[in-house]
Coordinates of C-alpha atoms in Angstrom, one line a residue:
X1 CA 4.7 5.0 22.0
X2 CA 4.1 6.4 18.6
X3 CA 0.5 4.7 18.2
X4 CA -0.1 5.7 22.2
X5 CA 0.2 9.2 20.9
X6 CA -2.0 9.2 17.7
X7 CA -4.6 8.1 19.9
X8 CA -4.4 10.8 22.7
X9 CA -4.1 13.9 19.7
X10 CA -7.3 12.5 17.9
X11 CA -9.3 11.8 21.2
X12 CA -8.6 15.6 21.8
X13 CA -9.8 16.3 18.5
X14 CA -13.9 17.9 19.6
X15 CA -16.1 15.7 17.9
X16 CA -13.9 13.0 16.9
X17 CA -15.8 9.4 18.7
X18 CA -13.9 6.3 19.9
X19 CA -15.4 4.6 17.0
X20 CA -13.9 7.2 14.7
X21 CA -10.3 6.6 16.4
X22 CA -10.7 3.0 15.5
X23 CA -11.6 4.1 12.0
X24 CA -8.5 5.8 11.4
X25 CA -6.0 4.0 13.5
X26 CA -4.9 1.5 10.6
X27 CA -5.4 4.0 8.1
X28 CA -2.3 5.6 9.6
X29 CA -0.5 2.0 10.1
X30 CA -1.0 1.3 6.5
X31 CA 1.8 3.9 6.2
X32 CA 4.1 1.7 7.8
X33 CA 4.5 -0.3 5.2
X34 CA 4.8 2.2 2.4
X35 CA 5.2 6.0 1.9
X36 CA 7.2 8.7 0.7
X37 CA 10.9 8.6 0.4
X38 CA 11.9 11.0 3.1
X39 CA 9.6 8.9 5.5
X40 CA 11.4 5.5 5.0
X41 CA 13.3 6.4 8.4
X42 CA 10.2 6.9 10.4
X43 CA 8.6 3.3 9.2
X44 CA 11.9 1.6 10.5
X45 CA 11.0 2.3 13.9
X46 CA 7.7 0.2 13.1
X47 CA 8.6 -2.5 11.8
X48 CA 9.1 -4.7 14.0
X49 CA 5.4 -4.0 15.4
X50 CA 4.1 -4.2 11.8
X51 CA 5.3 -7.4 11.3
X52 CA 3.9 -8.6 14.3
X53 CA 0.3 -7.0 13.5
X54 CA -2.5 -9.4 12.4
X55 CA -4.4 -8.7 9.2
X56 CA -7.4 -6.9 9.7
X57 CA -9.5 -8.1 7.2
X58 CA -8.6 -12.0 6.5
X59 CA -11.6 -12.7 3.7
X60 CA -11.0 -9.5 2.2
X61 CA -7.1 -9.9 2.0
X62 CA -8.0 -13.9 0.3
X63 CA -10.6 -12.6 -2.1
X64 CA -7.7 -9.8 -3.4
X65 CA -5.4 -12.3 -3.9
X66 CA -7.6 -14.8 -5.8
X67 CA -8.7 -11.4 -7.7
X68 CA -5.2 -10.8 -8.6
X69 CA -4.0 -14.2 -9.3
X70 CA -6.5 -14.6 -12.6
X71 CA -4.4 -11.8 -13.8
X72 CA -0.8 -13.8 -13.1
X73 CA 1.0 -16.5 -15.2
X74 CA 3.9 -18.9 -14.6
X75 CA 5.6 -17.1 -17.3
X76 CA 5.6 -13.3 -15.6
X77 CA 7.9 -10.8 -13.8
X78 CA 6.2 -8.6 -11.6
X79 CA 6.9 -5.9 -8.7
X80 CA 5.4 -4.9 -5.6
X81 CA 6.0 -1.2 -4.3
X82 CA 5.4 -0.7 -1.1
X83 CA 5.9 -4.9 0.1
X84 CA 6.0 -3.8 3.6
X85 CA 7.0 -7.5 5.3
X86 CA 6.8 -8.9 1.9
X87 CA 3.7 -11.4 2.7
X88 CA 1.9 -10.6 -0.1
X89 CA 4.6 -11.1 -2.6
X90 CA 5.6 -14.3 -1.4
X91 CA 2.0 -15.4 -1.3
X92 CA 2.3 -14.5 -5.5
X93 CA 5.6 -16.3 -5.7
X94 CA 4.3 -19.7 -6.7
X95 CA 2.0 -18.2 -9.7
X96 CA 5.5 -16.4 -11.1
X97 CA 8.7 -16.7 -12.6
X98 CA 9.8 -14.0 -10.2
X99 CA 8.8 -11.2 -7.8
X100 CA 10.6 -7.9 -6.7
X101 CA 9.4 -6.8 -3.4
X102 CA 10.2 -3.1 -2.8
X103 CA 10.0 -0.8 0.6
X104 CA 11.6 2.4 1.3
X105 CA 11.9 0.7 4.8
X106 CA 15.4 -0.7 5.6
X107 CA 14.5 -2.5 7.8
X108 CA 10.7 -3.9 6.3
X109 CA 13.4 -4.9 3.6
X110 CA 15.6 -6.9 6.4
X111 CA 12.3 -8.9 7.7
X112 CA 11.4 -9.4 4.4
X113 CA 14.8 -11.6 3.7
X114 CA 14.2 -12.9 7.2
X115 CA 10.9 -14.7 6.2
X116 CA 12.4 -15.6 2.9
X117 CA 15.0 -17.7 4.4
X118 CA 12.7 -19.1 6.9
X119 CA 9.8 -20.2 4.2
X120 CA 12.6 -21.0 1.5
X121 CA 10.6 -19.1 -1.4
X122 CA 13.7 -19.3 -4.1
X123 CA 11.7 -16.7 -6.9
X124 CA 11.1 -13.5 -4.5
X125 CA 13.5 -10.7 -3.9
X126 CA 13.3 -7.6 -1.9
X127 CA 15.0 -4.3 -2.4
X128 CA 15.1 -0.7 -0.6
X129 CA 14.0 1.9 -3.5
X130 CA 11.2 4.1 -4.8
X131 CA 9.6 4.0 -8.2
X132 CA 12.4 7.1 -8.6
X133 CA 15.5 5.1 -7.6
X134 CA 14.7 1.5 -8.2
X135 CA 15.9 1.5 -12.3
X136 CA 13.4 -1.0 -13.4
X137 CA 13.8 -1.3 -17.1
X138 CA 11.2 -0.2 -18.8
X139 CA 8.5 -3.0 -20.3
X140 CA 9.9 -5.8 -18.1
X141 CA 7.2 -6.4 -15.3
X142 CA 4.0 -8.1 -16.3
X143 CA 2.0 -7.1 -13.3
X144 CA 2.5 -4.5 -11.2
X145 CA 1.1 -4.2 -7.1
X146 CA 0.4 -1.1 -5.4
X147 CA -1.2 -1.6 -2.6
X148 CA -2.1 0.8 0.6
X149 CA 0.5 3.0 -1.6
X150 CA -1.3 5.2 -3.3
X151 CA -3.3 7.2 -0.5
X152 CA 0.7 8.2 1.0
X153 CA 2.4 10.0 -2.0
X154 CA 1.9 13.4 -2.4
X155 CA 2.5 13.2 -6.0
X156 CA 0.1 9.9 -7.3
X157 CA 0.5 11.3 -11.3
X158 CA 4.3 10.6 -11.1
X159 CA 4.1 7.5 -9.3
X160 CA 1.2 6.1 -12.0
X161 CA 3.6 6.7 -14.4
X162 CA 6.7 5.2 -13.6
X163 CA 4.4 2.1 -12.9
X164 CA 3.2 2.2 -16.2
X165 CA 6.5 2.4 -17.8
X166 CA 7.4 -0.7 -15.9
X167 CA 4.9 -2.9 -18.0
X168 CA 5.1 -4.7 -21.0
X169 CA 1.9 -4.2 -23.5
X170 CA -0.8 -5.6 -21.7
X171 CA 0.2 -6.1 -18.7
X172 CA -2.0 -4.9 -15.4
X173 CA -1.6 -2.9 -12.8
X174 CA -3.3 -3.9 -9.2
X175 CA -4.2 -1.3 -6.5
X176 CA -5.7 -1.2 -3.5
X177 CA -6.5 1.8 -1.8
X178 CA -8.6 3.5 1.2
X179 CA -10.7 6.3 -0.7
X180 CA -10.7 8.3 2.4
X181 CA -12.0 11.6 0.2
X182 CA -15.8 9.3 0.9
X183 CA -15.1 8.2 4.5
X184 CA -17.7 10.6 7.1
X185 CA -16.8 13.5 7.5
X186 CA -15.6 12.5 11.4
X187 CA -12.9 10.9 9.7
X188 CA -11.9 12.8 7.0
X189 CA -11.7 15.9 9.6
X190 CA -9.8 14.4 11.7
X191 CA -7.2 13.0 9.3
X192 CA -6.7 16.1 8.2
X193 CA -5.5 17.3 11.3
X194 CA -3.2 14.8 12.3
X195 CA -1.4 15.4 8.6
X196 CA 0.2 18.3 11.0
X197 CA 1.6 15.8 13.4
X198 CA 3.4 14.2 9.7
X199 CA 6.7 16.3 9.8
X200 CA 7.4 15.6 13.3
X201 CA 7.8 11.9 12.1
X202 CA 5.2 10.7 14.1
X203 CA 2.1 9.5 11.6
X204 CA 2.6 9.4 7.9
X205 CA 1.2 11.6 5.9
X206 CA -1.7 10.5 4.4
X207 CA -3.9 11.9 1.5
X208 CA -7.7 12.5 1.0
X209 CA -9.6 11.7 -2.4
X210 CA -12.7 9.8 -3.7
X211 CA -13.5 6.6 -5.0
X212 CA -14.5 8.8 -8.7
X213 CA -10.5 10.7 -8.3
X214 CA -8.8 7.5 -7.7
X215 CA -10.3 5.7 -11.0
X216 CA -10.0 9.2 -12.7
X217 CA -6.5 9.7 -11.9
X218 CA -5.5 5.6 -12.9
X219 CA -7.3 6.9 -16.3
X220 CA -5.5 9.8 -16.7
X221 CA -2.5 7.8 -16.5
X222 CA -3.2 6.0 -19.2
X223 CA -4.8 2.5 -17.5
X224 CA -8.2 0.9 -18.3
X225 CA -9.7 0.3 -15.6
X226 CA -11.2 -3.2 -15.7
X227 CA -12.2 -3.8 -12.8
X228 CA -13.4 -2.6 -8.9
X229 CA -14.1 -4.3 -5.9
X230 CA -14.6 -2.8 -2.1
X231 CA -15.3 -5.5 0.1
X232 CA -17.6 -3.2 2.3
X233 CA -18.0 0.6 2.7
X234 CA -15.0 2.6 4.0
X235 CA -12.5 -0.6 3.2
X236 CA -9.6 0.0 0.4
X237 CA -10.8 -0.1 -2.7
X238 CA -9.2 -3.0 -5.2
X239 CA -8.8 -2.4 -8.7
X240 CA -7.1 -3.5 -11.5
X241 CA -6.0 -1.8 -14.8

């Protein structure tokens, strides 16, 4: 019902094409698996059809994690924030000591244990939180994923830096996020107006900035940026720092 309804309000947007709707579509569904804490009631009414969605992108998702596995050792403790159905850290789970998987999504959390017990990963657990309530000492994760987070917090500063207080020296934080702020300006316009429809709880809210903010704001935070990757224009941008 909720997807039935972003596409009626942006196909009366003037201007706004069906290609455009497409274009945004799983910009807002990337919310679903991640977003701000007030929201985490909303994405439990979708996650049942999240977990049953197909990933968009399958080269670009394998390339990512090859990317992020030359950072992981057998050694390392890391966290993803924002695990949505927790594929991505079981996929990790074999090149770690351990992963946490966190959501703000009750029930994302309750399919996550679901597929644990059905593919037997023993190193991966999954808990409810946000980088404010999950206590995560500080210096005990190696690696740290973020990904399709960052674009759905209003405040991305704060987040960066409770991530960063989460490593040890050295370790690497991996994002990956749509740089909407470069996206034509069909798109940019018309997720900007459906941020309106956010505190109804029907779309998350989602926020606009550049390819040049994103890296500046990782920066700012105190990461090196080492190294970016977009698989093709308008997709997420990967990088790690």
């Amino acid at each position: 019902q909720s997807f039935a309804f972003q596409v009626v309000i942006l196909s009366s947007i003037k201007g706004i094409t069906t290609n455009t709707i497409k274009s945004i579509i799983p910009l807002l569904n990337m919310g679903l698996a991640a977003s701000t804490t007030n929201q985490g009631i909303v994405w439990d009414r979708f996650a049942d059809h999240y977990s049953k969605q197909a990933i968009a992108d399958v080269d670009a998702y394998q390339e990512k994690l090859q990317r992020t596995r030359a950072y992981l050792q057998p050694q390392f403790d890391i966290v993803e924030v924002g695990c949505g159905t927790g594929g991505t850290s079981r996929a990790h789970a074999p090149c770690v000591r351990h992963v946490l998987g966190t959501d703000i999504s009750n029930n994302m959390i309750a399919i996550c244990n679901q597929r644990k017990q059905e593919t037997q990963v023993k190193n991966v657990d999954f808990s409810v939180g946000t980088t404010e309530t999950l206590n995560i000492p500080n210096g005990s994760k190696q690696v740290v994923l973020a990904l399709n987070v960052l674009h759905l917090v209003p405040n991305r500063s704060q987040e960066l830096a409770s991530m960063r207080s989460w490593l040890s020296p050295g370790g690497v934080l991996v994002t990956s996020t749509p740089c909407i702020g470069d996206m034509g300006w069909p798109v940019r316009v018309a997720m900007g107006a459906v941020r309106g429809l956010s505190w109804m709880g029907v779309v998350p809210t989602v926020y606009l900035f550049t390819r040049r903010q994103h890296v500046q704001e990782l920066k700012q935070a105190g990461f090196d940026v080492v190294e970016e990757w977009q698989p093709k224009p308008g997709a997420a941008v990967f990088c790690v720092a």
